[in-house]
PDB file of C-alpha atoms and ligand atoms in Angstrom:
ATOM      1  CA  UNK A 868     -26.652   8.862 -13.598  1.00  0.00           C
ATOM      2  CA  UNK A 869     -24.320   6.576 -12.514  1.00  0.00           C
ATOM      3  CA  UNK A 870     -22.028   3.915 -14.523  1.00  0.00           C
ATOM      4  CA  UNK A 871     -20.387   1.210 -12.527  1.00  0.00           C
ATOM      5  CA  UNK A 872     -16.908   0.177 -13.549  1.00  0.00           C
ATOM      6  CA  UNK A 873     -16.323  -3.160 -14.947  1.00  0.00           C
ATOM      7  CA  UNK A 874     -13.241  -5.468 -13.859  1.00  0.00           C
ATOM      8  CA  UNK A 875     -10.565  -5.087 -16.351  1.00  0.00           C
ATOM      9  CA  UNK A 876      -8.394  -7.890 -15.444  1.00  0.00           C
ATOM     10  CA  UNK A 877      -7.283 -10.329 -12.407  1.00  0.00           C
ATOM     11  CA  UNK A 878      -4.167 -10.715 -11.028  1.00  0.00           C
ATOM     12  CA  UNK A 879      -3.172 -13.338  -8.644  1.00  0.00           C
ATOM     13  CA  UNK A 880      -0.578 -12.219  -6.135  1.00  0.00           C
ATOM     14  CA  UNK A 881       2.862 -14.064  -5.985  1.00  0.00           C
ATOM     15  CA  UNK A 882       4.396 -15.719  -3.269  1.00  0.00           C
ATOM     16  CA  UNK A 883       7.800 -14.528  -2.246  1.00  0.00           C
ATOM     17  CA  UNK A 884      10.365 -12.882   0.422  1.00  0.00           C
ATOM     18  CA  UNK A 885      11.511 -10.125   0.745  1.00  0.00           C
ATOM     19  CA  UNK A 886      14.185  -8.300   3.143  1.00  0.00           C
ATOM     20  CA  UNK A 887      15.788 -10.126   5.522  1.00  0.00           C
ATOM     21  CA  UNK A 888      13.435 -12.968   4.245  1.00  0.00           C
ATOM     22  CA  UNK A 889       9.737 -12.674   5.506  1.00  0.00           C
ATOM     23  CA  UNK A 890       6.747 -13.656   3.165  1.00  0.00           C
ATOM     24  CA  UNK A 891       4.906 -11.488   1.395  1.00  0.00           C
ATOM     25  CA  UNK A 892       2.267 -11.613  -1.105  1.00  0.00           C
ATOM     26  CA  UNK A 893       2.745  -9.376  -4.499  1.00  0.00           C
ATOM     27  CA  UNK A 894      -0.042  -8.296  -6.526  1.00  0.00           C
ATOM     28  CA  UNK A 895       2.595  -6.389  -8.288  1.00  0.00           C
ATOM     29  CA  UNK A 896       5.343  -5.690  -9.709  1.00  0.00           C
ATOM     30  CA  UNK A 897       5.249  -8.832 -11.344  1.00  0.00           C
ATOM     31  CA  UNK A 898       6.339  -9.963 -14.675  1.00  0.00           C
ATOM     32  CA  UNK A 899       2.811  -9.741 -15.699  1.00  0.00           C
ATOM     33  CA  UNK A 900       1.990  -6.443 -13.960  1.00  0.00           C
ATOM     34  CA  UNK A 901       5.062  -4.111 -13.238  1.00  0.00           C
ATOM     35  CA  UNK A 902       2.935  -0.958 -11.971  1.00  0.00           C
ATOM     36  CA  UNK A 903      -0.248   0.120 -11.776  1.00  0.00           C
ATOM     37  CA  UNK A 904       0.856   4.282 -12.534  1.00  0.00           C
ATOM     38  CA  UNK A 905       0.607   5.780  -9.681  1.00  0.00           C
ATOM     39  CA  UNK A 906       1.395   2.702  -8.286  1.00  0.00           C
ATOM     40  CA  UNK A 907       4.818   0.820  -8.042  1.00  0.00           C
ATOM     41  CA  UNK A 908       4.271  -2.143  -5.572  1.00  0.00           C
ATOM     42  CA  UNK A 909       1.966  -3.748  -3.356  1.00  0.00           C
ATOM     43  CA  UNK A 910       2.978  -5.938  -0.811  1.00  0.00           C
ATOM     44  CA  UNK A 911       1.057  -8.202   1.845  1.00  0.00           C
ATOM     45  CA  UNK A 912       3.667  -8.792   4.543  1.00  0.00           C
ATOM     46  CA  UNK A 913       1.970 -12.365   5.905  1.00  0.00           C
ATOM     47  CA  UNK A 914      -0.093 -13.581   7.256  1.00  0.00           C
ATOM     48  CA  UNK A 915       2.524 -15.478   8.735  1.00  0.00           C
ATOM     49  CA  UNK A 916       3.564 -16.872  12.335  1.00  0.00           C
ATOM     50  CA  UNK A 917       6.787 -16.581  13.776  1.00  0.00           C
ATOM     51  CA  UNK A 918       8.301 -18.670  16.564  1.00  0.00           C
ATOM     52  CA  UNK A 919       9.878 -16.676  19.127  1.00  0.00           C
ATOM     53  CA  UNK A 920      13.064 -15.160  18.127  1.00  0.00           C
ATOM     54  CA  UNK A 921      12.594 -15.557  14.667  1.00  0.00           C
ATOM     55  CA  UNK A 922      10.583 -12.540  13.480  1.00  0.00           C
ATOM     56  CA  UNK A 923      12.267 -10.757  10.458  1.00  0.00           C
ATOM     57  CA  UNK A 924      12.268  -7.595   8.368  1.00  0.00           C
ATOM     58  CA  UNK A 925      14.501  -5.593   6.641  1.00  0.00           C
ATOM     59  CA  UNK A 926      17.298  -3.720   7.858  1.00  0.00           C
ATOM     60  CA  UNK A 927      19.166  -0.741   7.045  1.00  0.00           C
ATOM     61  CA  UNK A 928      17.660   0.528   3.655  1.00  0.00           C
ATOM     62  CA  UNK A 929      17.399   3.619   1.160  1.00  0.00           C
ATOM     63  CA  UNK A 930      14.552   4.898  -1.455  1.00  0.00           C
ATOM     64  CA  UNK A 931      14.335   7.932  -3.208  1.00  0.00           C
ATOM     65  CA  UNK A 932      11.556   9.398  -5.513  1.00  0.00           C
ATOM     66  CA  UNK A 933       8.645   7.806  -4.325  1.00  0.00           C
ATOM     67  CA  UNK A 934       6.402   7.149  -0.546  1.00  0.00           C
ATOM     68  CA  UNK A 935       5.962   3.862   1.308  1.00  0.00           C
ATOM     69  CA  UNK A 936       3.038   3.484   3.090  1.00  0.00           C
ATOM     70  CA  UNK A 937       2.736   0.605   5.977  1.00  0.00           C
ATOM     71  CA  UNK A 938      -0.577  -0.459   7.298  1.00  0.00           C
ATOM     72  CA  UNK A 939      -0.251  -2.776  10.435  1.00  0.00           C
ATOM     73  CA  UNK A 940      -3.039  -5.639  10.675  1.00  0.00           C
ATOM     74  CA  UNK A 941      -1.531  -7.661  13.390  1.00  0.00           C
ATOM     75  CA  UNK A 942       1.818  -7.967  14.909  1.00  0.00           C
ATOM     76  CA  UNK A 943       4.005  -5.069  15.843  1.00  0.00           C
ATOM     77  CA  UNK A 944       6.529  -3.385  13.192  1.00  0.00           C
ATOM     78  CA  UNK A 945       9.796  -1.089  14.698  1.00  0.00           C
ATOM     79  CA  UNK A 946      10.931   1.247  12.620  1.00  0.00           C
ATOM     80  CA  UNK A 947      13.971   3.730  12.522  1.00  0.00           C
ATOM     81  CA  UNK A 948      15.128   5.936  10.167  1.00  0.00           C
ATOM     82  CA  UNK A 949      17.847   8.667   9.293  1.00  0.00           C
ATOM     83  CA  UNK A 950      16.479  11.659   9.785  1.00  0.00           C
ATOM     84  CA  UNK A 951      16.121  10.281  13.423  1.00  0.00           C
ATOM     85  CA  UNK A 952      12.374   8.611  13.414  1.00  0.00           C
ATOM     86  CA  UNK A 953      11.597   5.984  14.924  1.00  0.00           C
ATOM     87  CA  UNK A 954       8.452   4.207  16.827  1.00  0.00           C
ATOM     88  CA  UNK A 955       6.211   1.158  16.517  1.00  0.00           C
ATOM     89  CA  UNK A 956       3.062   0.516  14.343  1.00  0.00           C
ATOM     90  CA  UNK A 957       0.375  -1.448  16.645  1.00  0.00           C
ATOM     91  CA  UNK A 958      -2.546  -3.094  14.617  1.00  0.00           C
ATOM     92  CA  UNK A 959      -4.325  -0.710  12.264  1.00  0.00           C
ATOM     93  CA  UNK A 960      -1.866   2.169  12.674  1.00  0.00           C
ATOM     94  CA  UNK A 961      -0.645   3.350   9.248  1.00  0.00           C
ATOM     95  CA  UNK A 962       2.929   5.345   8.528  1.00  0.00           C
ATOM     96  CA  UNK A 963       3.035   7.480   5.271  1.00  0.00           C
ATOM     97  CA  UNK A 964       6.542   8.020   4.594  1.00  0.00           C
ATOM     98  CA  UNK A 965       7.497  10.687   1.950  1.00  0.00           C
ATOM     99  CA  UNK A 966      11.159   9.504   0.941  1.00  0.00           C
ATOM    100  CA  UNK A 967      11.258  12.209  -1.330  1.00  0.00           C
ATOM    101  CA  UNK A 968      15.074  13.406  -2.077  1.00  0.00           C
ATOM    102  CA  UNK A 969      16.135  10.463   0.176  1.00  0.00           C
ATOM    103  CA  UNK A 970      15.886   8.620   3.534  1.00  0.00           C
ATOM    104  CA  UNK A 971      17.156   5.570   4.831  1.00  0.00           C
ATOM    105  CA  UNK A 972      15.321   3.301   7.420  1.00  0.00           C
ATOM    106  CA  UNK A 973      14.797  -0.242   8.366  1.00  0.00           C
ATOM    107  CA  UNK A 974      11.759  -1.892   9.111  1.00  0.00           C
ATOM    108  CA  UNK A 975      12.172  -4.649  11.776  1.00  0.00           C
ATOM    109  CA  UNK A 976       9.598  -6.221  13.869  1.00  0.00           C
ATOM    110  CA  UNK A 977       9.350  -4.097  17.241  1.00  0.00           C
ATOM    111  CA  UNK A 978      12.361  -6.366  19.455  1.00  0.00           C
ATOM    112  CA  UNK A 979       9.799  -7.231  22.186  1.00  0.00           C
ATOM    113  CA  UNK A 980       7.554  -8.725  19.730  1.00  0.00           C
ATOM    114  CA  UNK A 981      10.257 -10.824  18.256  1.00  0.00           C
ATOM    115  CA  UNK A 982      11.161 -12.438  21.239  1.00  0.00           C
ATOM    116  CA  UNK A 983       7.883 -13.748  21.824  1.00  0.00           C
ATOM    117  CA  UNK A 984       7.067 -14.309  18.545  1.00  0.00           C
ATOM    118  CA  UNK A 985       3.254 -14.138  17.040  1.00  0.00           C
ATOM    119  CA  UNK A 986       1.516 -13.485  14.010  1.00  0.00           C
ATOM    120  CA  UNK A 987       2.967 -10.842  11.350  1.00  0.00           C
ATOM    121  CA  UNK A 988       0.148  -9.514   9.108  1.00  0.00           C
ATOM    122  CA  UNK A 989       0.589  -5.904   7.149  1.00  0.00           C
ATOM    123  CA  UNK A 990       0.718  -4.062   4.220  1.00  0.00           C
ATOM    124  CA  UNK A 991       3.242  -1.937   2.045  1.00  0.00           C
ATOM    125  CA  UNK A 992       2.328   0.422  -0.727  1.00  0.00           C
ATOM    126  CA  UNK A 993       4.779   2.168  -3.178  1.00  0.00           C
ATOM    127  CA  UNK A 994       3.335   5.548  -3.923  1.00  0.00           C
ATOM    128  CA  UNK A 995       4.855   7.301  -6.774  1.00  0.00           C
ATOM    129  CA  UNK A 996       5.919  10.949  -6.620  1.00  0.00           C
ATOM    130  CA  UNK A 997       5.501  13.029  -9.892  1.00  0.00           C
ATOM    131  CA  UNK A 998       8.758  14.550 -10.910  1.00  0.00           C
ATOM    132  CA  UNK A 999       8.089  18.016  -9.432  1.00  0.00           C
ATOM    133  CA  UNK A1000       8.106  16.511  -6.521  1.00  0.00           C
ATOM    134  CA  UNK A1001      10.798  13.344  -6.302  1.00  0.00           C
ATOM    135  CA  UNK A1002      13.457  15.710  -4.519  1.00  0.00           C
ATOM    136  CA  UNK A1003      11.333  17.703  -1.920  1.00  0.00           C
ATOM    137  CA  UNK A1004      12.289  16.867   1.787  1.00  0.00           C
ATOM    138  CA  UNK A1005      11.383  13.632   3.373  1.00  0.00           C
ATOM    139  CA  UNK A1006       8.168  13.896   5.141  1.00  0.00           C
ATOM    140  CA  UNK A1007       6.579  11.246   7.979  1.00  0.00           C
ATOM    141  CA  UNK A1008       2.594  11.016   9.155  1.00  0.00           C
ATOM    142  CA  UNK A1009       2.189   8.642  11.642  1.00  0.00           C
ATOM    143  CA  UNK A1010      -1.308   7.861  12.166  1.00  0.00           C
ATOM    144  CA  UNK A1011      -2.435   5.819  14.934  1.00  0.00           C
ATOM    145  CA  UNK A1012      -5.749   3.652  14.308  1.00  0.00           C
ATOM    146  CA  UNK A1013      -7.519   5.909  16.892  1.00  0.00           C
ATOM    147  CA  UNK A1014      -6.913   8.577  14.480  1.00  0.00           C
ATOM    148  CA  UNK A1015      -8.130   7.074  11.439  1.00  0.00           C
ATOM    149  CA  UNK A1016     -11.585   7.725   9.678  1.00  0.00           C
ATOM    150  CA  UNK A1017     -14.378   4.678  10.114  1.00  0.00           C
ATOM    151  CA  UNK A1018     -17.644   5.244   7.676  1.00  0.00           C
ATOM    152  CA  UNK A1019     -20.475   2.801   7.854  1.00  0.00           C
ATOM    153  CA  UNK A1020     -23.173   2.136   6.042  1.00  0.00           C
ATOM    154  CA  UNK A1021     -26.982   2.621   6.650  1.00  0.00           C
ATOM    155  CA  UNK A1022     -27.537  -1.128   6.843  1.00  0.00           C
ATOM    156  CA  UNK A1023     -24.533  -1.812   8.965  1.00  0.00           C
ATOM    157  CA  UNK A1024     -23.176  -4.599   6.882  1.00  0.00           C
ATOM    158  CA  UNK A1025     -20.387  -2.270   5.279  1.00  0.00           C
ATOM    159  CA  UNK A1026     -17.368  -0.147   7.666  1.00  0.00           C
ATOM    160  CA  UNK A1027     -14.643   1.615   6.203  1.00  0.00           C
ATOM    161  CA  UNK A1028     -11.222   2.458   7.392  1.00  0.00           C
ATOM    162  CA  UNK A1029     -10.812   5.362   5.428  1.00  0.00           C
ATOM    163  CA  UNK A1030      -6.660   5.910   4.738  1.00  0.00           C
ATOM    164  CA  UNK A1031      -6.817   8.212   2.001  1.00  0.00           C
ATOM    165  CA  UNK A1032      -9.545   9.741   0.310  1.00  0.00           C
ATOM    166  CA  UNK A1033     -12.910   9.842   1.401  1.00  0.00           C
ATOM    167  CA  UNK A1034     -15.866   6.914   1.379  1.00  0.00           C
ATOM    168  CA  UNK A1035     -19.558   6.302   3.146  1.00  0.00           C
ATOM    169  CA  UNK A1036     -18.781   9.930   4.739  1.00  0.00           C
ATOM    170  CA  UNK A1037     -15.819   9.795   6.466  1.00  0.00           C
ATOM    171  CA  UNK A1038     -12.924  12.024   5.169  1.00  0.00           C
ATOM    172  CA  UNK A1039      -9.029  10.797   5.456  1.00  0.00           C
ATOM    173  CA  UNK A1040      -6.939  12.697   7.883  1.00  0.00           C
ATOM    174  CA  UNK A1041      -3.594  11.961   5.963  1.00  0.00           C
ATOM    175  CA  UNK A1042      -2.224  14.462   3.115  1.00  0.00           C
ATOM    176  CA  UNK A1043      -1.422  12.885  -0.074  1.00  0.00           C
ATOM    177  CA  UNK A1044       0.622  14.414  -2.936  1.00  0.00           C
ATOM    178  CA  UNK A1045      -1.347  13.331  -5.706  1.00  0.00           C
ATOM    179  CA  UNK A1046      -4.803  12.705  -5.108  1.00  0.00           C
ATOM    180  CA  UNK A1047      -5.495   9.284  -3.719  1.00  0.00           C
ATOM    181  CA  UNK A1048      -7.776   6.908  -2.143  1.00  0.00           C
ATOM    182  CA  UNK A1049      -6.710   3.887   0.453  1.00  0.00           C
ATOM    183  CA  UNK A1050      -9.693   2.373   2.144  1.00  0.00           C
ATOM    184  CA  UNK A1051     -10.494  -1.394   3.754  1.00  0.00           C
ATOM    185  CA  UNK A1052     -14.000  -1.748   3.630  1.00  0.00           C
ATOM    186  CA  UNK A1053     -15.304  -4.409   5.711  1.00  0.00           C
ATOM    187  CA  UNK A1054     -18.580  -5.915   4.426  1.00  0.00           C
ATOM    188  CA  UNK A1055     -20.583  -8.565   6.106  1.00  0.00           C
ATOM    189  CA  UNK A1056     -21.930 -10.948   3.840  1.00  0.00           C
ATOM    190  CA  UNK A1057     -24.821  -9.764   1.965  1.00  0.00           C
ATOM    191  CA  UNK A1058     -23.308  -6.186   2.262  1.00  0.00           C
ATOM    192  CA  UNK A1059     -22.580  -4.297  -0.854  1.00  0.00           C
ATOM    193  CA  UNK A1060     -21.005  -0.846  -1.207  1.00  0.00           C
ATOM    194  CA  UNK A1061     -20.944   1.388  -4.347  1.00  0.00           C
ATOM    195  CA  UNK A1062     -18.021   3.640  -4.089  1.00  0.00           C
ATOM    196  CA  UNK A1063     -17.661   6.893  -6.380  1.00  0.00           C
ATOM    197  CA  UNK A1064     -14.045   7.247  -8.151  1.00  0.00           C
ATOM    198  CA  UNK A1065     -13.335  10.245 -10.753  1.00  0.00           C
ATOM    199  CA  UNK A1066     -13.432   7.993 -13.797  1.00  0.00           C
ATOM    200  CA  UNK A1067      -9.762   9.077 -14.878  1.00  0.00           C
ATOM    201  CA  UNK A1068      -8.201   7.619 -12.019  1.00  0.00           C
ATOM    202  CA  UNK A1069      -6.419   3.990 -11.995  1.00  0.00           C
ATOM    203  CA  UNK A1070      -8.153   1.876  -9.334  1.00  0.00           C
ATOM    204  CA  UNK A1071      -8.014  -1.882  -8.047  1.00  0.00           C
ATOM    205  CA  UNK A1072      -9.171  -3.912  -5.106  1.00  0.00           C
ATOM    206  CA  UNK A1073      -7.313  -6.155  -3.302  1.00  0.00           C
ATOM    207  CA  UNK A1074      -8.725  -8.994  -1.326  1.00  0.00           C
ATOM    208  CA  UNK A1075      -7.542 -10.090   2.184  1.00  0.00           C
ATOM    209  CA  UNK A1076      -9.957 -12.642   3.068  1.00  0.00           C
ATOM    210  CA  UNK A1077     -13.385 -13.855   2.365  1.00  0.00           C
ATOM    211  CA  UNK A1078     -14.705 -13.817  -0.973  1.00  0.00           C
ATOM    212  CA  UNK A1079     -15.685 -10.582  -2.583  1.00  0.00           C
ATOM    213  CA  UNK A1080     -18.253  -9.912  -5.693  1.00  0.00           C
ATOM    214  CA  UNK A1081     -16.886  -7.624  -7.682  1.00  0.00           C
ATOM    215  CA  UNK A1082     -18.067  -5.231 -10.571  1.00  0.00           C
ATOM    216  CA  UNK A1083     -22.005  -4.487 -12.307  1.00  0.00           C
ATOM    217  CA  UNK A1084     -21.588  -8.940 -13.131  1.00  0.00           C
ATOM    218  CA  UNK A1085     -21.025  -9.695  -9.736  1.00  0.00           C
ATOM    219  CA  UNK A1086     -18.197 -11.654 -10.480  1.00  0.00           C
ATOM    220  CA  UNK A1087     -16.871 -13.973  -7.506  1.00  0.00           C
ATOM    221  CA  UNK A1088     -12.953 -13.306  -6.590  1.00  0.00           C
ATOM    222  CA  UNK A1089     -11.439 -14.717  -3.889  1.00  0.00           C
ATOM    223  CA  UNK A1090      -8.344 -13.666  -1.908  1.00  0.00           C
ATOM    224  CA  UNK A1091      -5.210 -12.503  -2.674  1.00  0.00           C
ATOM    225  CA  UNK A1092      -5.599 -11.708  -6.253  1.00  0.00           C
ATOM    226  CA  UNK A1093      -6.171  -8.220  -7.638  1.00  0.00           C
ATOM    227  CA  UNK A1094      -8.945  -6.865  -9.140  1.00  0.00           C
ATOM    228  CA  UNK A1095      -7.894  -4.184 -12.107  1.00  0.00           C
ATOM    229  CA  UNK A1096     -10.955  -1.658 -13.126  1.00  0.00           C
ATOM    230  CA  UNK A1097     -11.466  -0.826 -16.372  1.00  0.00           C
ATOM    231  CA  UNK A1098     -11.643   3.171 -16.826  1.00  0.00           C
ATOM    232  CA  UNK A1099     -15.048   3.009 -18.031  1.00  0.00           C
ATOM    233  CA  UNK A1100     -17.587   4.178 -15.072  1.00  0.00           C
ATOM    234  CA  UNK A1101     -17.745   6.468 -12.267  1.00  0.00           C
ATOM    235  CA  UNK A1102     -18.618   4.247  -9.405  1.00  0.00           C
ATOM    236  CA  UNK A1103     -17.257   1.006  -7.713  1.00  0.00           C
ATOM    237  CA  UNK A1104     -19.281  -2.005  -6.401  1.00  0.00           C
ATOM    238  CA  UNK A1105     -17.420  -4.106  -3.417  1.00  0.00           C
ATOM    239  CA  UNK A1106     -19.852  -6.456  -2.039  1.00  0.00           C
ATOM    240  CA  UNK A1107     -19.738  -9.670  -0.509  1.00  0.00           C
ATOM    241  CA  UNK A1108     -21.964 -12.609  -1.535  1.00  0.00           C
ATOM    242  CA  UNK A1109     -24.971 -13.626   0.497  1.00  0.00           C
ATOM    243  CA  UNK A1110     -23.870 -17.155   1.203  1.00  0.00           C
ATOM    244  CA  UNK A1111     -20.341 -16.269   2.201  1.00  0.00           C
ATOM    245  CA  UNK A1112     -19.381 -18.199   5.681  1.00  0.00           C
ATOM    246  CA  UNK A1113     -16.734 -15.172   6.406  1.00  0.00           C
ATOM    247  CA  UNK A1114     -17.297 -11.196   6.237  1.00  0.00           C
ATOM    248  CA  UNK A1115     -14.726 -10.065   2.957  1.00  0.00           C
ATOM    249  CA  UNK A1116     -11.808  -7.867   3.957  1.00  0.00           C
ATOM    250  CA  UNK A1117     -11.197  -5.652   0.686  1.00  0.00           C
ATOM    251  CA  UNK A1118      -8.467  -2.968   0.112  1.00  0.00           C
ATOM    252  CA  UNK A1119      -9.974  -0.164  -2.391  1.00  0.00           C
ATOM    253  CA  UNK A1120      -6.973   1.714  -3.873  1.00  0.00           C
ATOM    254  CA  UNK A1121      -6.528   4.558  -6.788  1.00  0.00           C
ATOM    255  CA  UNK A1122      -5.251   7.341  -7.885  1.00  0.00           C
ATOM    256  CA  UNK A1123      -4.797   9.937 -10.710  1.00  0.00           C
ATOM    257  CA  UNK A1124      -2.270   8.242 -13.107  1.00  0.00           C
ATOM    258  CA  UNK A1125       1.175  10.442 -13.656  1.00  0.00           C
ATOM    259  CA  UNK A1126       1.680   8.943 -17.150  1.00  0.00           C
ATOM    260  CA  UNK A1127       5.596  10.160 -16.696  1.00  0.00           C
ATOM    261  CA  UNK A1128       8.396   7.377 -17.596  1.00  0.00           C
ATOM    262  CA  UNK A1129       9.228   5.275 -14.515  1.00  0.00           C
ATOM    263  CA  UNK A1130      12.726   4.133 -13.940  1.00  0.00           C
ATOM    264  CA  UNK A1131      13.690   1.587 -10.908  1.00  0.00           C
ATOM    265  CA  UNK A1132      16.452   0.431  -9.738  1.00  0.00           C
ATOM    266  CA  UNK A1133      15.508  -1.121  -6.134  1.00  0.00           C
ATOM    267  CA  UNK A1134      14.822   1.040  -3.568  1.00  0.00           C
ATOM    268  CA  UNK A1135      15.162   4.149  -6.178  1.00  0.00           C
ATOM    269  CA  UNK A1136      12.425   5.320  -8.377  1.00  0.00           C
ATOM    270  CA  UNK A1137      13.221   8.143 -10.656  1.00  0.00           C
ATOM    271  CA  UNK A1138      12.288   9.542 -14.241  1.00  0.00           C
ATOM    272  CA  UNK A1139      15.801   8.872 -16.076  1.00  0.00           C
ATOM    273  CA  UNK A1140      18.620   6.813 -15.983  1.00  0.00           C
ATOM    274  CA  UNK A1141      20.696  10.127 -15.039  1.00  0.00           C
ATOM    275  CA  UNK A1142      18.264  10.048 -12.220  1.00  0.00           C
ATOM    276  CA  UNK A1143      19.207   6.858 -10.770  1.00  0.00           C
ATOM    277  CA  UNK A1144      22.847   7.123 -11.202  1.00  0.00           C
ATOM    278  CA  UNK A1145      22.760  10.129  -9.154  1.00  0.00           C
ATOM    279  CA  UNK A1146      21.009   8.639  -6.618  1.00  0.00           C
ATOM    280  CA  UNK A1147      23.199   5.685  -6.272  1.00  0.00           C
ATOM    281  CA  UNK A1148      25.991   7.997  -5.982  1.00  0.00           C
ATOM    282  CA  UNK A1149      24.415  10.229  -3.155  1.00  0.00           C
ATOM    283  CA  UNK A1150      23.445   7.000  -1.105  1.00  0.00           C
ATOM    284  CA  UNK A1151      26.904   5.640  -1.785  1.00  0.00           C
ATOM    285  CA  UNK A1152      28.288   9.491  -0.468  1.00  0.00           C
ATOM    286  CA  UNK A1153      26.517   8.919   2.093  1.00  0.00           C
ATOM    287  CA  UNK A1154      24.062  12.183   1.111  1.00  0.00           C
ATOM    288  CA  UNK A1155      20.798   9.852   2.400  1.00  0.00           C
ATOM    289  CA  UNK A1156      22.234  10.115   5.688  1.00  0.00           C
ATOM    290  CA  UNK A1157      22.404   6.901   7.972  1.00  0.00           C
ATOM    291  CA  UNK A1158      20.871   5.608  11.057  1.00  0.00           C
ATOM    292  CA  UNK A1159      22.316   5.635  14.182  1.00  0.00           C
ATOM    293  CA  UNK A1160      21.677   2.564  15.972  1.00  0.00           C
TER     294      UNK A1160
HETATM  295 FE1  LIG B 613      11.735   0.433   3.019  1.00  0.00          FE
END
């Protein structure tokens, strides 16, 4: 027996810009929603389209404590970092980067797509780290999209990119901390997909396009916003109505909450203020290392 989680709450991603100023939508942190534990931020880089030689992104930066994980739709994303990384994410590769103790990169759109310019569309995710963990040694996957996981369903309506976790029998390749599931179900209208979660964890969808149907009511979100789950089933129905005139492009994220106190301070998230004072000092030391360019 089976309960289906009901939604909990909506939130409608803000509009802003970030870095070096490129558009992003933000589900959260907001001032209505600052995490969603073991969340810290969301962000949808785009859709946007960029004449040549005007592509931007955001240079030279540190984080401590926590993971960034970038999901390329479209466009291609440079990146370089300190501990002497660096490559380009084509559409639907995925880099999970562990900052751990501390790392500093910059994430810049790949130079030979900036000078022809195109259309930027991607995804960040702020994993937390639980405090055992905040100071282990920075870790990178880099997973092209060859490499990642596709379930479908029986009826063919629903496909799965499967990032983290596991869903309509395909099993993630990456290694996550903490257990967590990442998946962008693609459903065709009509489709509908009933995904089990362990009811403790914290889980939300995100919609990229189309309109999606959400919970045991059925009720009709539409992109862009964020759908919170209550903690009160096992199981989580995605589906896309029958009449929609576009297939629904859904992000299905969640995790096992850390419930340990959470203290930013930009690109640093630690348990204390002690925590964050420390690592200002060691990026200001220069004990995050530095990118040679
Ligand atoms: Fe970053």
């Amino acid at each position: 027996m089976t309960t289906t989680r009901t939604i909990e709450r909506v939130f409608p991603a803000v509009r802003t810009t970030e870095g070096a100023g490129f558009i992003v939508h933000r589900p959260f942190p907001t001032r209505t929603l600052m995490d969603f534990d073991p969340f810290l931020l969301l962000d949808e880089m785009g859709p946007v389209d960029y004449a040549p030689g005007t592509a931007k992104g955001a240079p030279d930066h540190p984080h401590r404590g926590f993971e960034t994980v970038t999901y390329a739709l479209e466009g291609r994303f440079g990146h370089k970092d300190s501990a002497g990384h660096s490559g380009t994410l084509a559409p639907g590769d995925v880099q999970w980067m562990t900052a751990g103790a501390g790392v500093i990169h910059s994430e810049m759109p790949d130079p030979e797509f900036a000078r022809t310019g195109g259309r930027v569309h991607g995804l960040q995710l702020w994993v937390n780290l639980p405090a055992r963990d905040k100071m282990i040694a920075p870790r990178y996957q880099e997973i092209p999209s060859a490499r990642i996981p596709v379930g479908r369903s029986a009826d063919g309506k629903v496909s799965v990119k499967v990032i983290a976790g596991e869903a309509l029998g395909a099993k993630a390749v990456i290694e996550t901390r903490t257990p967590i599931l990442y998946q962008h179900f693609t459903i065709a209208p009509g489709g509908r997909v009933e995904q089990p979660v362990p009811s403790e964890w914290r889980v939300f969808a995100y919609g990229l396009s189309g309109s999606g149907s959400y919970g045991p009511a059925g009720e009709r979100i539409e992109a862009q916003q964020m759908v919170a789950f209550a903690n009160d089933g096992d199981t989580v129905v995605l589906a896309a109505p029958d009449d929609a005139a576009e297939p629904l492009e859904v992000l299905l994220i969640g995790g096992v909450p850390l419930n340990e106190p959470v203290v930013r301070y930009g690109p640093f998230v630690m348990n204390t203020e002690a925590e964050i004072r420390q690592a200002v000092l060691d990026y200001q030391a220069g004990r995050m290392g530095r990118i040679s360019h």
